[in-house]
Amino acid sequence: PRRGLIEGALRTSEEQYRLLAENARDVIYRISLIPKPHFIYLSPSVTALTGGYTPQDFYADFKLSLQCTDPENYPLLAALLNGDTGPVDQVAMRCIRKDGEIRWTEQRSTPVFDAAGQLIAIDGIIRDITERKHLEEQLRELATVDELTGLSNRRSFMESGRQEIERARRY
């Protein structure tokens, strides 16, 4: 009887975890590195982020994840898959959607080791931060451009002038 209670509690716990993962807006994943990199789990939210690629698409072809990654980020991905980094916290990366649109993401990943200390998997979360990036760009623009005229504002003009004076002093 006790074993049945424990097994029931475990099934309930696993079901609760699965419901949370499958209904999260962020992409949750686990990549197994044994014998070669492949997804063990990829939440359904990947479809919205990538503009139509499903978890099954990624399960069938791990290289699809490279097609969805800006080539500028390849060195970081290689380092992750080779175990050359520790946990990666809040790395901004660009995602190339199925339709070619670029989305900004923030990725967190944690290496998973077996009892012998060998890297066997990578767990991670990917969040779409495109809207935040656009707002940051708008704030930068508002800080340097006069909204009415579209010309450099006084602050930007003064900074440009200071830089030109510094440049002239060097020559």
PDB file of C-alpha atoms in Angstrom:
ATOM      1  CA  PRO A   1       0.000   0.000   0.000  1.00  0.00           C
ATOM      2  CA  ARG A   2       2.765   2.499   0.865  1.00  0.00           C
ATOM      3  CA  ARG A   3       4.531   1.889  -2.437  1.00  0.00           C
ATOM      4  CA  GLY A   4       1.261   2.571  -4.308  1.00  0.00           C
ATOM      5  CA  LEU A   5       0.876   5.893  -2.476  1.00  0.00           C
ATOM      6  CA  ILE A   6       4.425   6.907  -3.346  1.00  0.00           C
ATOM      7  CA  GLU A   7       3.978   5.924  -7.004  1.00  0.00           C
ATOM      8  CA  GLY A   8       0.682   7.837  -7.155  1.00  0.00           C
ATOM      9  CA  ALA A   9       2.293  10.915  -5.625  1.00  0.00           C
ATOM     10  CA  LEU A  10       5.142  10.657  -8.142  1.00  0.00           C
ATOM     11  CA  ARG A  11       2.708  10.397 -11.078  1.00  0.00           C
ATOM     12  CA  THR A  12       0.778  13.419  -9.756  1.00  0.00           C
ATOM     13  CA  SER A  13       3.992  15.398  -9.365  1.00  0.00           C
ATOM     14  CA  GLU A  14       5.158  14.485 -12.891  1.00  0.00           C
ATOM     15  CA  GLU A  15       1.775  15.442 -14.348  1.00  0.00           C
ATOM     16  CA  GLN A  16       1.849  18.810 -12.567  1.00  0.00           C
ATOM     17  CA  TYR A  17       5.364  19.469 -13.890  1.00  0.00           C
ATOM     18  CA  ARG A  18       4.338  18.491 -17.429  1.00  0.00           C
ATOM     19  CA  LEU A  19       1.291  20.805 -17.299  1.00  0.00           C
ATOM     20  CA  LEU A  20       3.460  23.685 -16.138  1.00  0.00           C
ATOM     21  CA  ALA A  21       6.111  23.079 -18.802  1.00  0.00           C
ATOM     22  CA  GLU A  22       3.621  22.602 -21.616  1.00  0.00           C
ATOM     23  CA  ASN A  23       1.647  25.742 -20.764  1.00  0.00           C
ATOM     24  CA  ALA A  24       4.603  28.053 -20.141  1.00  0.00           C
ATOM     25  CA  ARG A  25       5.153  30.909 -22.582  1.00  0.00           C
ATOM     26  CA  ASP A  26       8.908  30.396 -22.339  1.00  0.00           C
ATOM     27  CA  VAL A  27      10.532  27.560 -24.260  1.00  0.00           C
ATOM     28  CA  ILE A  28      11.769  24.841 -21.903  1.00  0.00           C
ATOM     29  CA  TYR A  29      14.179  22.246 -23.222  1.00  0.00           C
ATOM     30  CA  ARG A  30      16.573  19.434 -22.447  1.00  0.00           C
ATOM     31  CA  ILE A  31      19.293  18.467 -24.901  1.00  0.00           C
ATOM     32  CA  SER A  32      20.942  15.078 -24.436  1.00  0.00           C
ATOM     33  CA  LEU A  33      24.568  14.979 -25.569  1.00  0.00           C
ATOM     34  CA  ILE A  34      24.823  11.169 -25.556  1.00  0.00           C
ATOM     35  CA  PRO A  35      25.610   9.729 -28.099  1.00  0.00           C
ATOM     36  CA  LYS A  36      25.220  12.984 -30.072  1.00  0.00           C
ATOM     37  CA  PRO A  37      23.179  16.144 -29.391  1.00  0.00           C
ATOM     38  CA  HIS A  38      19.415  15.678 -29.629  1.00  0.00           C
ATOM     39  CA  PHE A  39      16.370  17.091 -27.895  1.00  0.00           C
ATOM     40  CA  ILE A  40      14.841  14.959 -25.142  1.00  0.00           C
ATOM     41  CA  TYR A  41      12.211  17.584 -24.348  1.00  0.00           C
ATOM     42  CA  LEU A  42      11.109  20.789 -26.048  1.00  0.00           C
ATOM     43  CA  SER A  43       7.981  22.607 -24.895  1.00  0.00           C
ATOM     44  CA  PRO A  44       5.186  23.419 -27.356  1.00  0.00           C
ATOM     45  CA  SER A  45       5.860  27.164 -26.988  1.00  0.00           C
ATOM     46  CA  VAL A  46       8.783  26.693 -29.406  1.00  0.00           C
ATOM     47  CA  THR A  47       6.212  26.752 -32.218  1.00  0.00           C
ATOM     48  CA  ALA A  48       5.189  30.346 -31.445  1.00  0.00           C
ATOM     49  CA  LEU A  49       8.790  31.506 -31.019  1.00  0.00           C
ATOM     50  CA  THR A  50      10.035  29.938 -34.259  1.00  0.00           C
ATOM     51  CA  GLY A  51       6.997  30.828 -36.339  1.00  0.00           C
ATOM     52  CA  GLY A  52       5.801  27.317 -37.038  1.00  0.00           C
ATOM     53  CA  TYR A  53       8.487  24.748 -36.247  1.00  0.00           C
ATOM     54  CA  THR A  54       7.066  22.171 -33.834  1.00  0.00           C
ATOM     55  CA  PRO A  55       8.873  20.183 -31.153  1.00  0.00           C
ATOM     56  CA  GLN A  56       8.555  17.153 -33.447  1.00  0.00           C
ATOM     57  CA  ASP A  57      10.457  19.042 -36.180  1.00  0.00           C
ATOM     58  CA  PHE A  58      13.353  19.568 -33.764  1.00  0.00           C
ATOM     59  CA  TYR A  59      13.207  15.985 -32.467  1.00  0.00           C
ATOM     60  CA  ALA A  60      13.488  14.733 -36.053  1.00  0.00           C
ATOM     61  CA  ASP A  61      16.369  17.070 -36.969  1.00  0.00           C
ATOM     62  CA  PHE A  62      18.554  18.640 -34.262  1.00  0.00           C
ATOM     63  CA  LYS A  63      20.354  20.706 -36.929  1.00  0.00           C
ATOM     64  CA  LEU A  64      17.133  22.674 -37.379  1.00  0.00           C
ATOM     65  CA  SER A  65      18.065  24.460 -34.145  1.00  0.00           C
ATOM     66  CA  LEU A  66      21.104  25.865 -35.991  1.00  0.00           C
ATOM     67  CA  GLN A  67      18.884  27.178 -38.787  1.00  0.00           C
ATOM     68  CA  CYS A  68      16.912  29.057 -36.136  1.00  0.00           C
ATOM     69  CA  THR A  69      20.041  30.536 -34.574  1.00  0.00           C
ATOM     70  CA  ASP A  70      21.830  33.635 -35.784  1.00  0.00           C
ATOM     71  CA  PRO A  71      25.293  32.494 -36.988  1.00  0.00           C
ATOM     72  CA  GLU A  72      26.819  35.121 -34.669  1.00  0.00           C
ATOM     73  CA  ASN A  73      25.742  32.878 -31.781  1.00  0.00           C
ATOM     74  CA  TYR A  74      27.349  29.666 -33.114  1.00  0.00           C
ATOM     75  CA  PRO A  75      30.489  29.990 -30.931  1.00  0.00           C
ATOM     76  CA  LEU A  76      28.368  30.170 -27.776  1.00  0.00           C
ATOM     77  CA  LEU A  77      26.284  27.172 -28.865  1.00  0.00           C
ATOM     78  CA  ALA A  78      29.413  25.171 -29.633  1.00  0.00           C
ATOM     79  CA  ALA A  79      30.846  26.045 -26.214  1.00  0.00           C
ATOM     80  CA  LEU A  80      27.599  24.935 -24.534  1.00  0.00           C
ATOM     81  CA  LEU A  81      27.440  21.638 -26.395  1.00  0.00           C
ATOM     82  CA  ASN A  82      31.125  20.927 -25.687  1.00  0.00           C
ATOM     83  CA  GLY A  83      30.792  21.723 -21.994  1.00  0.00           C
ATOM     84  CA  ASP A  84      33.202  24.641 -22.254  1.00  0.00           C
ATOM     85  CA  THR A  85      30.941  26.883 -20.181  1.00  0.00           C
ATOM     86  CA  GLY A  86      29.254  26.581 -16.846  1.00  0.00           C
ATOM     87  CA  PRO A  87      25.679  27.710 -16.381  1.00  0.00           C
ATOM     88  CA  VAL A  88      24.772  30.504 -18.794  1.00  0.00           C
ATOM     89  CA  ASP A  89      22.463  33.129 -17.366  1.00  0.00           C
ATOM     90  CA  GLN A  90      20.511  35.598 -19.473  1.00  0.00           C
ATOM     91  CA  VAL A  91      22.382  35.554 -22.758  1.00  0.00           C
ATOM     92  CA  ALA A  92      20.671  37.617 -25.461  1.00  0.00           C
ATOM     93  CA  MET A  93      20.511  35.768 -28.778  1.00  0.00           C
ATOM     94  CA  ARG A  94      18.717  36.286 -32.060  1.00  0.00           C
ATOM     95  CA  CYS A  95      16.298  33.622 -33.310  1.00  0.00           C
ATOM     96  CA  ILE A  96      15.551  33.309 -37.020  1.00  0.00           C
ATOM     97  CA  ARG A  97      11.927  32.281 -37.477  1.00  0.00           C
ATOM     98  CA  LYS A  98      10.585  30.009 -40.190  1.00  0.00           C
ATOM     99  CA  ASP A  99       9.442  33.083 -42.168  1.00  0.00           C
ATOM    100  CA  GLY A 100      12.859  34.777 -41.797  1.00  0.00           C
ATOM    101  CA  GLU A 101      11.749  37.278 -39.140  1.00  0.00           C
ATOM    102  CA  ILE A 102      14.344  37.908 -36.425  1.00  0.00           C
ATOM    103  CA  ARG A 103      13.233  37.611 -32.799  1.00  0.00           C
ATOM    104  CA  TRP A 104      15.385  38.472 -29.801  1.00  0.00           C
ATOM    105  CA  THR A 105      15.590  35.832 -27.096  1.00  0.00           C
ATOM    106  CA  GLU A 106      17.120  35.536 -23.673  1.00  0.00           C
ATOM    107  CA  GLN A 107      18.529  32.127 -22.905  1.00  0.00           C
ATOM    108  CA  ARG A 108      19.480  30.473 -19.648  1.00  0.00           C
ATOM    109  CA  SER A 109      21.120  27.065 -19.647  1.00  0.00           C
ATOM    110  CA  THR A 110      22.536  24.660 -17.106  1.00  0.00           C
ATOM    111  CA  PRO A 111      24.890  21.771 -17.836  1.00  0.00           C
ATOM    112  CA  VAL A 112      23.834  18.371 -16.447  1.00  0.00           C
ATOM    113  CA  PHE A 113      26.548  15.918 -15.351  1.00  0.00           C
ATOM    114  CA  ASP A 114      26.393  12.224 -14.510  1.00  0.00           C
ATOM    115  CA  ALA A 115      27.861  10.709 -11.314  1.00  0.00           C
ATOM    116  CA  ALA A 116      31.293  10.465 -12.984  1.00  0.00           C
ATOM    117  CA  GLY A 117      31.290  14.184 -13.809  1.00  0.00           C
ATOM    118  CA  GLN A 118      30.714  13.730 -17.541  1.00  0.00           C
ATOM    119  CA  LEU A 119      28.503  16.306 -19.260  1.00  0.00           C
ATOM    120  CA  ILE A 120      25.434  14.404 -20.454  1.00  0.00           C
ATOM    121  CA  ALA A 121      22.758  17.043 -21.076  1.00  0.00           C
ATOM    122  CA  ILE A 122      21.860  20.706 -21.100  1.00  0.00           C
ATOM    123  CA  ASP A 123      18.681  22.079 -19.534  1.00  0.00           C
ATOM    124  CA  GLY A 124      17.482  25.501 -20.563  1.00  0.00           C
ATOM    125  CA  ILE A 125      14.820  28.141 -20.884  1.00  0.00           C
ATOM    126  CA  ILE A 126      14.405  30.556 -23.780  1.00  0.00           C
ATOM    127  CA  ARG A 127      12.285  33.707 -23.447  1.00  0.00           C
ATOM    128  CA  ASP A 128      11.198  35.980 -26.299  1.00  0.00           C
ATOM    129  CA  ILE A 129      12.442  39.476 -25.425  1.00  0.00           C
ATOM    130  CA  THR A 130      11.818  41.121 -28.815  1.00  0.00           C
ATOM    131  CA  GLU A 131       9.350  43.656 -27.440  1.00  0.00           C
ATOM    132  CA  ARG A 132      11.775  44.629 -24.669  1.00  0.00           C
ATOM    133  CA  LYS A 133      14.588  45.097 -27.218  1.00  0.00           C
ATOM    134  CA  HIS A 134      12.356  47.341 -29.354  1.00  0.00           C
ATOM    135  CA  LEU A 135      11.434  49.443 -26.311  1.00  0.00           C
ATOM    136  CA  GLU A 136      15.106  49.761 -25.331  1.00  0.00           C
ATOM    137  CA  GLU A 137      15.906  50.989 -28.855  1.00  0.00           C
ATOM    138  CA  GLN A 138      13.080  53.520 -28.696  1.00  0.00           C
ATOM    139  CA  LEU A 139      14.380  54.792 -25.347  1.00  0.00           C
ATOM    140  CA  ARG A 140      17.897  55.164 -26.776  1.00  0.00           C
ATOM    141  CA  GLU A 141      16.484  57.103 -29.706  1.00  0.00           C
ATOM    142  CA  LEU A 142      14.359  59.316 -27.466  1.00  0.00           C
ATOM    143  CA  ALA A 143      17.446  60.090 -25.394  1.00  0.00           C
ATOM    144  CA  THR A 144      19.352  61.423 -28.421  1.00  0.00           C
ATOM    145  CA  VAL A 145      16.764  62.734 -30.913  1.00  0.00           C
ATOM    146  CA  ASP A 146      14.374  65.660 -30.693  1.00  0.00           C
ATOM    147  CA  GLU A 147      10.926  64.153 -31.100  1.00  0.00           C
ATOM    148  CA  LEU A 148       9.493  67.169 -32.934  1.00  0.00           C
ATOM    149  CA  THR A 149      12.269  67.782 -35.478  1.00  0.00           C
ATOM    150  CA  GLY A 150      13.930  64.360 -35.679  1.00  0.00           C
ATOM    151  CA  LEU A 151      17.304  66.087 -35.292  1.00  0.00           C
ATOM    152  CA  SER A 152      19.892  65.421 -32.626  1.00  0.00           C
ATOM    153  CA  ASN A 153      18.801  66.873 -29.308  1.00  0.00           C
ATOM    154  CA  ARG A 154      20.958  69.133 -27.173  1.00  0.00           C
ATOM    155  CA  ARG A 155      22.422  66.233 -25.175  1.00  0.00           C
ATOM    156  CA  SER A 156      23.390  64.350 -28.340  1.00  0.00           C
ATOM    157  CA  PHE A 157      24.747  67.530 -29.944  1.00  0.00           C
ATOM    158  CA  MET A 158      26.886  68.309 -26.881  1.00  0.00           C
ATOM    159  CA  GLU A 159      28.233  64.717 -26.776  1.00  0.00           C
ATOM    160  CA  SER A 160      29.106  64.816 -30.495  1.00  0.00           C
ATOM    161  CA  GLY A 161      30.816  68.160 -29.978  1.00  0.00           C
ATOM    162  CA  ARG A 162      32.832  66.806 -27.035  1.00  0.00           C
ATOM    163  CA  GLN A 163      33.937  63.795 -29.106  1.00  0.00           C
ATOM    164  CA  GLU A 164      35.018  66.041 -32.010  1.00  0.00           C
ATOM    165  CA  ILE A 165      37.012  68.271 -29.665  1.00  0.00           C
ATOM    166  CA  GLU A 166      38.732  65.196 -28.175  1.00  0.00           C
ATOM    167  CA  ARG A 167      39.518  63.912 -31.665  1.00  0.00           C
ATOM    168  CA  ALA A 168      40.923  67.306 -32.723  1.00  0.00           C
ATOM    169  CA  ARG A 169      43.174  67.438 -29.636  1.00  0.00           C
ATOM    170  CA  ARG A 170      44.744  64.084 -30.563  1.00  0.00           C
ATOM    171  CA  TYR A 171      45.869  65.430 -33.963  1.00  0.00           C
TER     172      TYR A 171
END
